[in-house]
CSV table of C-alpha atoms in Angstrom, one decimal:
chain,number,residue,atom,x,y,z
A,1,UNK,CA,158.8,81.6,156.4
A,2,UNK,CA,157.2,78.0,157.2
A,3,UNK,CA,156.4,75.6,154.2
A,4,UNK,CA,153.5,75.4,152.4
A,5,UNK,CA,151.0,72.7,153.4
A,6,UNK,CA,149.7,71.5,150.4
A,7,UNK,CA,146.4,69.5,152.1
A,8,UNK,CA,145.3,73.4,153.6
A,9,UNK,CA,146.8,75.4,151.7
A,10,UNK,CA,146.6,76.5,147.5
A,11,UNK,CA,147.6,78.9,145.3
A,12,UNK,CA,145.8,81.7,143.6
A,13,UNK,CA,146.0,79.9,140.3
A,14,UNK,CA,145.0,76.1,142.2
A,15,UNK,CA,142.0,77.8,143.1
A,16,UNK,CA,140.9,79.1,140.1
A,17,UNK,CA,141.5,75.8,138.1
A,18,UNK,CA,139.8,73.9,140.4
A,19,UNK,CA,136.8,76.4,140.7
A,20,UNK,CA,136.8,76.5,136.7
A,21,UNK,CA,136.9,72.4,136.6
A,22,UNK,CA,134.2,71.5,139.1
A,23,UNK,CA,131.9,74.4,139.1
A,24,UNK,CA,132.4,75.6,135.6
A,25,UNK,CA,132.5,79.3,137.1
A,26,UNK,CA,135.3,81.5,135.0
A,27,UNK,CA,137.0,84.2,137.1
A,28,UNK,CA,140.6,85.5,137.0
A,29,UNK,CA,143.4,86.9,138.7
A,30,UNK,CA,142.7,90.4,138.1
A,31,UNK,CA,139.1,89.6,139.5
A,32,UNK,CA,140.1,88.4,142.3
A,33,UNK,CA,142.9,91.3,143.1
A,34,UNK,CA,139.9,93.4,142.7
A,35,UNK,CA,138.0,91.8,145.3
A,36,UNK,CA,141.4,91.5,147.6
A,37,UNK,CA,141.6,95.2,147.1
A,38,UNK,CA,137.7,95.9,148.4
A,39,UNK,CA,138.5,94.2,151.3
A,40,UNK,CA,136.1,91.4,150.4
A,41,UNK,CA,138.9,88.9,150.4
A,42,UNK,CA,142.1,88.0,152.4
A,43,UNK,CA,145.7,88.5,151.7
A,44,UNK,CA,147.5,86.0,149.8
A,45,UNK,CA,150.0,84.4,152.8
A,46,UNK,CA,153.5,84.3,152.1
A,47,UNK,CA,155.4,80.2,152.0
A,48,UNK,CA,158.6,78.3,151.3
A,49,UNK,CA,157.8,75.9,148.5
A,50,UNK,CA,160.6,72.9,148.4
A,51,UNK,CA,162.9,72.5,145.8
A,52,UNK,CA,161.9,76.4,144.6
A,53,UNK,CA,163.7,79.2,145.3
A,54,UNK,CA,161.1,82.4,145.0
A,55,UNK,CA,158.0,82.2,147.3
A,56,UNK,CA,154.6,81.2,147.0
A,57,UNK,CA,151.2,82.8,147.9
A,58,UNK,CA,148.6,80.7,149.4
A,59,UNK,CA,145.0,80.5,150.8
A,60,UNK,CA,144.2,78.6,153.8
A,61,UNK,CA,141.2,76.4,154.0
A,62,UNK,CA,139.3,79.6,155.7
A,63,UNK,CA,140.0,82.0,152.7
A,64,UNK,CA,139.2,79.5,150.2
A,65,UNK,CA,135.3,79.3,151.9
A,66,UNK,CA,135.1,82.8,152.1
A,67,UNK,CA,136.2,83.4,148.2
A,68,UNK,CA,133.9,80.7,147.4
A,69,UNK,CA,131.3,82.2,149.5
A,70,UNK,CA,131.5,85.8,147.6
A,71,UNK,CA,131.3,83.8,144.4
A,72,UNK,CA,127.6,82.7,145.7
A,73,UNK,CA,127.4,86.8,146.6
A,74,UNK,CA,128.4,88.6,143.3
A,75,UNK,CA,125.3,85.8,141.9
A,76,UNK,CA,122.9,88.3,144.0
A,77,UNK,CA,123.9,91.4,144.3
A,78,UNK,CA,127.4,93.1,143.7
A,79,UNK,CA,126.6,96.4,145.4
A,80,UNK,CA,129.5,96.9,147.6
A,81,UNK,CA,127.9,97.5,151.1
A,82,UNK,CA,125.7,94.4,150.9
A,83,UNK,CA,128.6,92.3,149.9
A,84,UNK,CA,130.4,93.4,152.8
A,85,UNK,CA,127.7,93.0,154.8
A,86,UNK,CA,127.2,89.8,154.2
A,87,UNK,CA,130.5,88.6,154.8
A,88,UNK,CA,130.2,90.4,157.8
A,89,UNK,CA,127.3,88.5,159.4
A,90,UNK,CA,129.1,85.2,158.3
A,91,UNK,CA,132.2,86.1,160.0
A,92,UNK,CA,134.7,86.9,157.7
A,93,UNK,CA,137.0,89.8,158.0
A,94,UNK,CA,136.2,92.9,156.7
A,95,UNK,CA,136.6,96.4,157.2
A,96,UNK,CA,133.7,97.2,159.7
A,97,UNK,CA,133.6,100.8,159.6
A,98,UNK,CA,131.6,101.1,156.5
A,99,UNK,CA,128.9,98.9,157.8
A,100,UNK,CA,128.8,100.2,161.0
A,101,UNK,CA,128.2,104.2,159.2
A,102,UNK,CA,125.4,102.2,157.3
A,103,UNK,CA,123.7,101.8,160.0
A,104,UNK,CA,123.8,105.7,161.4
A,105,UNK,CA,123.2,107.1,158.2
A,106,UNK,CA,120.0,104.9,158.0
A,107,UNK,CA,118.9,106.0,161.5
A,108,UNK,CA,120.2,109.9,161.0
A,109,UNK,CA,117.9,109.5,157.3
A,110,UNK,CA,114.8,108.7,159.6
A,111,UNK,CA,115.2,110.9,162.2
A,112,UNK,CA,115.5,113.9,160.1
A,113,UNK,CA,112.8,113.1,157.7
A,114,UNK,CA,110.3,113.1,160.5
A,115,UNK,CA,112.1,115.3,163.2
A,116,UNK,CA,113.3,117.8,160.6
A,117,UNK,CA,116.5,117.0,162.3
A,118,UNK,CA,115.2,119.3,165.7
A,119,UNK,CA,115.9,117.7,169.0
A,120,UNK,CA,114.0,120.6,171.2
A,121,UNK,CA,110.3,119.4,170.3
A,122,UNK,CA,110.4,116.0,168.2
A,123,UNK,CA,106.9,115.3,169.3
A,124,UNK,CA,105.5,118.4,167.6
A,125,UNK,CA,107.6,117.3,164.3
A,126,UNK,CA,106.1,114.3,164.3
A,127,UNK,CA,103.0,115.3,164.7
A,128,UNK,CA,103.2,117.7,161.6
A,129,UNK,CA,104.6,115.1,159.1
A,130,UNK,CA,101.4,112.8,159.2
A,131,UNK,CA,99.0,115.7,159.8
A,132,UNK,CA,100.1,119.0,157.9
A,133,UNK,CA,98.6,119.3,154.3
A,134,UNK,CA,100.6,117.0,151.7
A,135,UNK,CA,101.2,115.2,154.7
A,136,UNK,CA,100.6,111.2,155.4
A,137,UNK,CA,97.4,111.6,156.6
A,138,UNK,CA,96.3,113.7,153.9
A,139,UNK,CA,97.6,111.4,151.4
A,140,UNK,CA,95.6,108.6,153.4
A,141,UNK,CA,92.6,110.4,152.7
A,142,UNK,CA,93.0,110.6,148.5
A,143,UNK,CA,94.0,106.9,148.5
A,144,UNK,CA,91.1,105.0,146.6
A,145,UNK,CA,89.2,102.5,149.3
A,146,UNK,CA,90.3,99.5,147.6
A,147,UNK,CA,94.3,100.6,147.6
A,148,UNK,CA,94.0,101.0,151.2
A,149,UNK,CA,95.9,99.0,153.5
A,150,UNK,CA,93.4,96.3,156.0
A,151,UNK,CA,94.2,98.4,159.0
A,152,UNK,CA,93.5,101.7,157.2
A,153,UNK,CA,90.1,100.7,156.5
A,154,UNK,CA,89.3,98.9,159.6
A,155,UNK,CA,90.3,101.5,161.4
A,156,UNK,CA,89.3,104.5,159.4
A,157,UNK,CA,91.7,107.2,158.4
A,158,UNK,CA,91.7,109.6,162.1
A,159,UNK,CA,92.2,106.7,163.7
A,160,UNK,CA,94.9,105.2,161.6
A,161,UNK,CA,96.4,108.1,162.0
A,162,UNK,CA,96.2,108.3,165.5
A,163,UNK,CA,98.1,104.7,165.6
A,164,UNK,CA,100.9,106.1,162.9
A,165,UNK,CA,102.1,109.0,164.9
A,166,UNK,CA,102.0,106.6,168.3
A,167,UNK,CA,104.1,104.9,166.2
A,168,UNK,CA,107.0,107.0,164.9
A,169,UNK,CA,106.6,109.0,168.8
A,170,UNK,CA,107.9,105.4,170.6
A,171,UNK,CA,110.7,105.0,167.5
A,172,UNK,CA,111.9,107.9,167.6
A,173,UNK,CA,111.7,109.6,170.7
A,174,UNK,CA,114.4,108.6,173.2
A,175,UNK,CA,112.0,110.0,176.4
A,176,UNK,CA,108.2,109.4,176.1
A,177,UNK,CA,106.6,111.8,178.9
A,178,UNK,CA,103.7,110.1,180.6
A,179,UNK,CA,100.9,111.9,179.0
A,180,UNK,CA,102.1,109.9,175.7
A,181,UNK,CA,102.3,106.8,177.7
A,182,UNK,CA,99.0,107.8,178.6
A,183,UNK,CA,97.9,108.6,175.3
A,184,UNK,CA,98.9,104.7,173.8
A,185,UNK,CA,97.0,103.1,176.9
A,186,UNK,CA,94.1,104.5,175.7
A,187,UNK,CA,94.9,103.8,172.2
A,188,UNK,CA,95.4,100.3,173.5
A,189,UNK,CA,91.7,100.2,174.8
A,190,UNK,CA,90.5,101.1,171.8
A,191,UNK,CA,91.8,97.8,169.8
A,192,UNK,CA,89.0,95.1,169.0
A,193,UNK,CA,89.9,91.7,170.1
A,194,UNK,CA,87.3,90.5,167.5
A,195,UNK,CA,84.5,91.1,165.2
A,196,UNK,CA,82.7,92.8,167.2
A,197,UNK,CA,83.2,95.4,169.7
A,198,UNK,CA,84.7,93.9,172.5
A,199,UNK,CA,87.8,95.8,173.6
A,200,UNK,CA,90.7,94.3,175.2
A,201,UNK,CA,90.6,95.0,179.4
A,202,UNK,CA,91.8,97.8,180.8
A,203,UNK,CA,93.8,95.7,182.9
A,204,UNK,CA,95.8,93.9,179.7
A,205,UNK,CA,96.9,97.5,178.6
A,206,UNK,CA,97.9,99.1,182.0
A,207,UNK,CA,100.4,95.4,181.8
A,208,UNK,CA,101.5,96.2,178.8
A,209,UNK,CA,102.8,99.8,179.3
A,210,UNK,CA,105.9,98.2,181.3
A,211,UNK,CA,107.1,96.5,178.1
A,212,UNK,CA,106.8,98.9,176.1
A,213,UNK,CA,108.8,101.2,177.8
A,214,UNK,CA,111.3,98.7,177.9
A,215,UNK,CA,110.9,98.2,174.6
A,216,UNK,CA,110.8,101.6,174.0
A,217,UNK,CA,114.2,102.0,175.9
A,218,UNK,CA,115.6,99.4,173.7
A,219,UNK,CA,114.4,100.3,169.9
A,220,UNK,CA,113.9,104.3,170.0
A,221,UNK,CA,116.5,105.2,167.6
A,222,UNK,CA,117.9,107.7,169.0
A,223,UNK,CA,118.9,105.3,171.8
A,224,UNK,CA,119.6,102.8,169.1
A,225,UNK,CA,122.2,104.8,167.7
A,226,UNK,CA,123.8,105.6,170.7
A,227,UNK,CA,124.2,101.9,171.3
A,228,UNK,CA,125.7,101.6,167.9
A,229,UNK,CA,128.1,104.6,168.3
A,230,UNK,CA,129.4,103.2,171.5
A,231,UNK,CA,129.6,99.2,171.2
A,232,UNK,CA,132.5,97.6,171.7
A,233,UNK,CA,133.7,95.3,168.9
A,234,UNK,CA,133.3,92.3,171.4
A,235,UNK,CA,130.0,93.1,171.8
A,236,UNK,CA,129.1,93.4,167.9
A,237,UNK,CA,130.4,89.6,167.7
A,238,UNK,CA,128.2,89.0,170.2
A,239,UNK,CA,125.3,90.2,168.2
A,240,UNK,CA,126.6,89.1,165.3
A,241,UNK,CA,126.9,85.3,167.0
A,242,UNK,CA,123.3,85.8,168.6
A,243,UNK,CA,122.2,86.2,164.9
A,244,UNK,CA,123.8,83.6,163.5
A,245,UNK,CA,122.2,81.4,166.0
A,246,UNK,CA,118.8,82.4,164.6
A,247,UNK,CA,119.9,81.9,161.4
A,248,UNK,CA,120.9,78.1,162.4
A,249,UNK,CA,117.5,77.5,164.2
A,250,UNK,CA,115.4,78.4,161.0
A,251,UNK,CA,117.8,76.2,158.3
A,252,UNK,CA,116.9,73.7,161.0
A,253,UNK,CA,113.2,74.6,161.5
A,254,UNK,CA,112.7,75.8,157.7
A,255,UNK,CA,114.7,72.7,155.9
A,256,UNK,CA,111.7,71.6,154.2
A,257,UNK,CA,110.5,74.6,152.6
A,258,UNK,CA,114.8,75.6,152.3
A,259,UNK,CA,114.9,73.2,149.7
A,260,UNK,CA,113.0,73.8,146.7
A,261,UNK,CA,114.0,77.8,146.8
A,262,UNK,CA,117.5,79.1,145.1
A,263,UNK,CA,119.7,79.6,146.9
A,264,UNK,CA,119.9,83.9,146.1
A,265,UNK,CA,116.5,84.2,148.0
A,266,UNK,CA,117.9,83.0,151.0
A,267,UNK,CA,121.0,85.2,151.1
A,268,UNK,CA,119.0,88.2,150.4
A,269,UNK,CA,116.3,87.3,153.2
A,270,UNK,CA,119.8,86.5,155.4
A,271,UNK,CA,121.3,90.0,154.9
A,272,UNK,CA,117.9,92.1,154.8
A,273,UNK,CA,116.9,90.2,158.1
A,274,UNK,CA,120.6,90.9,159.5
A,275,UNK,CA,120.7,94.4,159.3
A,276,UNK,CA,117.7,94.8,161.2
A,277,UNK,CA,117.8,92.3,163.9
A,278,UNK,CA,121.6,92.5,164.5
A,279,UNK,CA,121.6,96.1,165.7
A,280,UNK,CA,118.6,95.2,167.7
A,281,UNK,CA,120.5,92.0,169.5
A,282,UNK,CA,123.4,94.4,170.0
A,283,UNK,CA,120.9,97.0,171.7
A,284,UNK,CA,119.0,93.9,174.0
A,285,UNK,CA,122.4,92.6,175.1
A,286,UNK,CA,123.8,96.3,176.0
A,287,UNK,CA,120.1,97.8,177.5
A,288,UNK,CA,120.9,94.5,180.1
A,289,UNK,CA,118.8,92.2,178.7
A,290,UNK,CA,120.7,89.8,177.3
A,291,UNK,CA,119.0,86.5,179.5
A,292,UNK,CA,115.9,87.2,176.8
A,293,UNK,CA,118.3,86.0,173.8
A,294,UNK,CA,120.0,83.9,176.3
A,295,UNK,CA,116.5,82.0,177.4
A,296,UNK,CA,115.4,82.3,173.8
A,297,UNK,CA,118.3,80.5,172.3
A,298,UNK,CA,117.6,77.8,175.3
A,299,UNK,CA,114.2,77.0,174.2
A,300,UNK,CA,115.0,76.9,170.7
A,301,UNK,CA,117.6,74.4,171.1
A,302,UNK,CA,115.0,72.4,173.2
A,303,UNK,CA,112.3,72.4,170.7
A,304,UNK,CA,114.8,71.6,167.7
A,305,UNK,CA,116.0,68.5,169.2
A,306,UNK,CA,112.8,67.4,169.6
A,307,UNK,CA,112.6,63.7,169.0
A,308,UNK,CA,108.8,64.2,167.4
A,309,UNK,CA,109.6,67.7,165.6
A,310,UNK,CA,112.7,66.1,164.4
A,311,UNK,CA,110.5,63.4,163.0
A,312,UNK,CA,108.5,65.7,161.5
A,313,UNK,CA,111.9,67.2,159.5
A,314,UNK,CA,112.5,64.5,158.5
A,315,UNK,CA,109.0,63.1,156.8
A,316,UNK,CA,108.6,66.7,155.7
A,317,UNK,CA,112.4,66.3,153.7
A,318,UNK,CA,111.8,62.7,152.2
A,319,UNK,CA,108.2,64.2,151.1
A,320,UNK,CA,110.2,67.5,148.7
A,321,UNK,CA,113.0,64.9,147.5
A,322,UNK,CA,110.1,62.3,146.3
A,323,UNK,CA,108.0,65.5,144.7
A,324,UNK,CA,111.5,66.8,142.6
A,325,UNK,CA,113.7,64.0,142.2
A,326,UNK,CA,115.9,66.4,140.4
């Protein structure tokens, strides 16, 4: 057993006096067993204490920012798989199973409400939910004028419609045949670039069909799900890491406006934005793509350290302190 370090190292009861006397937040033992026993914080470590005979239990510096952390956590939201979650995507250890089934059971809800759960003809499923009576389209149709979305009356309900199913086909089909490709290049030409009725060149579209099969090939579900199925855990720390680079570009980017907003509308924007872009990093990096985040995370650090943006920070921050002093 080594000694306890008493600079990096408390006890369960240091932790809470101290948390009680400089953030006047009341929590207890039992609380925090509770938490311990959800997985959402670490195991007391075992020490020699001198000039005592019976052990101690400690926290090290890391488990003391991570039980601080969850305190910030249980002010948002206590619902268990956002909690872990969110510890998750900030690095902390936790039992990743249940995250990980999140996300399949959020893709398997998808697929089966617009495939029916049918892999033979998902094209022809698709097709039904927005078009069959009681279906979206049909609903589209009974929805007053001024409840309708911009697009939906821009567009006009057929071909809003249209654009829906093109939609769900590239999510959730794993294989688009070319006659769908076919069908979204001329959906494509049919886009106004303006107020009038200009349409974009047939040349910008037929360029475009390359991406989106690539994009297709990396966000279908179906192949997203196989990607999260199969990952390695190296590569979901990858993703997670790839994340939490974004994450540190926008506090950087977004300090001004970071500032005069609580602090809970940031960790809910930070977990809601996780679980959609993290799966989608871990899907880019395992497609083969990875030199797009790569070249991405390049530029960003170029523009950050920008000696005139970082001017521009900084005015912007001396502005919101001046404006609440408070």
């Amino acid at each position: 057993m080594t000694k306890v370090d008493w600079e990096k190292e408390m006890t369960q009861e240091d932790f809470l006096e101290g948390l009680h006397r400089t953030q006047q937040i009341y929590s207890s033992p039992g609380q925090l067993n509770e938490w311990r026993n959800k997985g959402w914080l670490p195991e007391l470590q075992r020490r020699s204490c001198p000039g005592r005979k019976s052990p101690v239990y400690v926290w090290d510096e890391r488990a003391v920012e991570q039980a601080l952390y969850l305190l910030d956590l249980l002010q948002v939201s206590r619902a268990d798989h956002w909690v872990s979650l969110a510890l998750w995507l900030r690095g902390y250890q936790v039992d990743f199973a249940p995250i990980r089934q999140r996300w399949l059971d959020s893709i398997d809800a998808y697929l089966q409400t617009f495939t029916q759960g049918k892999s033979d003809d998902p094209l022809d499923n698709i097709n039904d939910v927005v078009y069959q009576p009681g279906g979206m389209k049909s609903k589209w149709e009974h929805t007053p004028t001024r409840h309708r979305p911009e697009p939906l009356r821009r567009l006009g309900v057929e071909k809003y419609a249209q654009w829906t199913e093109l939609f769900w086909d590239a999510l959730l089909v794993p294989d688009l045949n070319e006659a769908m490709f076919a069908e979204v290049l001329a959906a494509l030409q049919t886009i106004d670039t303006s107020d009038g009725d200009t349409q974009l060149p047939g040349e910008f579209a037929e360029s475009f069909l390359p991406w989106l099969r690539i994009l297709q090939e990396v966000l279908a579900m179906p192949r997203l799900r196989e990607v999260i199925e199969r990952a390695t855990p190296e590569a979901w720390e990858q993703a997670r890491l790839d994340y939490e680079t974004l994450c540190e570009f926008c506090r950087t980017f977004f300090a001004p406006t970071i500032q005069t907003h609580p602090k809970g509308v940031f960790l809910l924007q930070f977990v809601g934005f996780g679980f959609y872009l993290v799966p989608v990093a871990l899907a880019i990096q395992y497609r083969g793509y990875g030199q797009w985040i790569d070249d991405a995370i390049t530029w960003a650090n170029e523009f950050i350290t920008d000696p005139d943006l970082q001017a521009w920070i900084a005015e912007q921050l001396a502005q919101r302190r001046a404006e609440s002093p408070g």
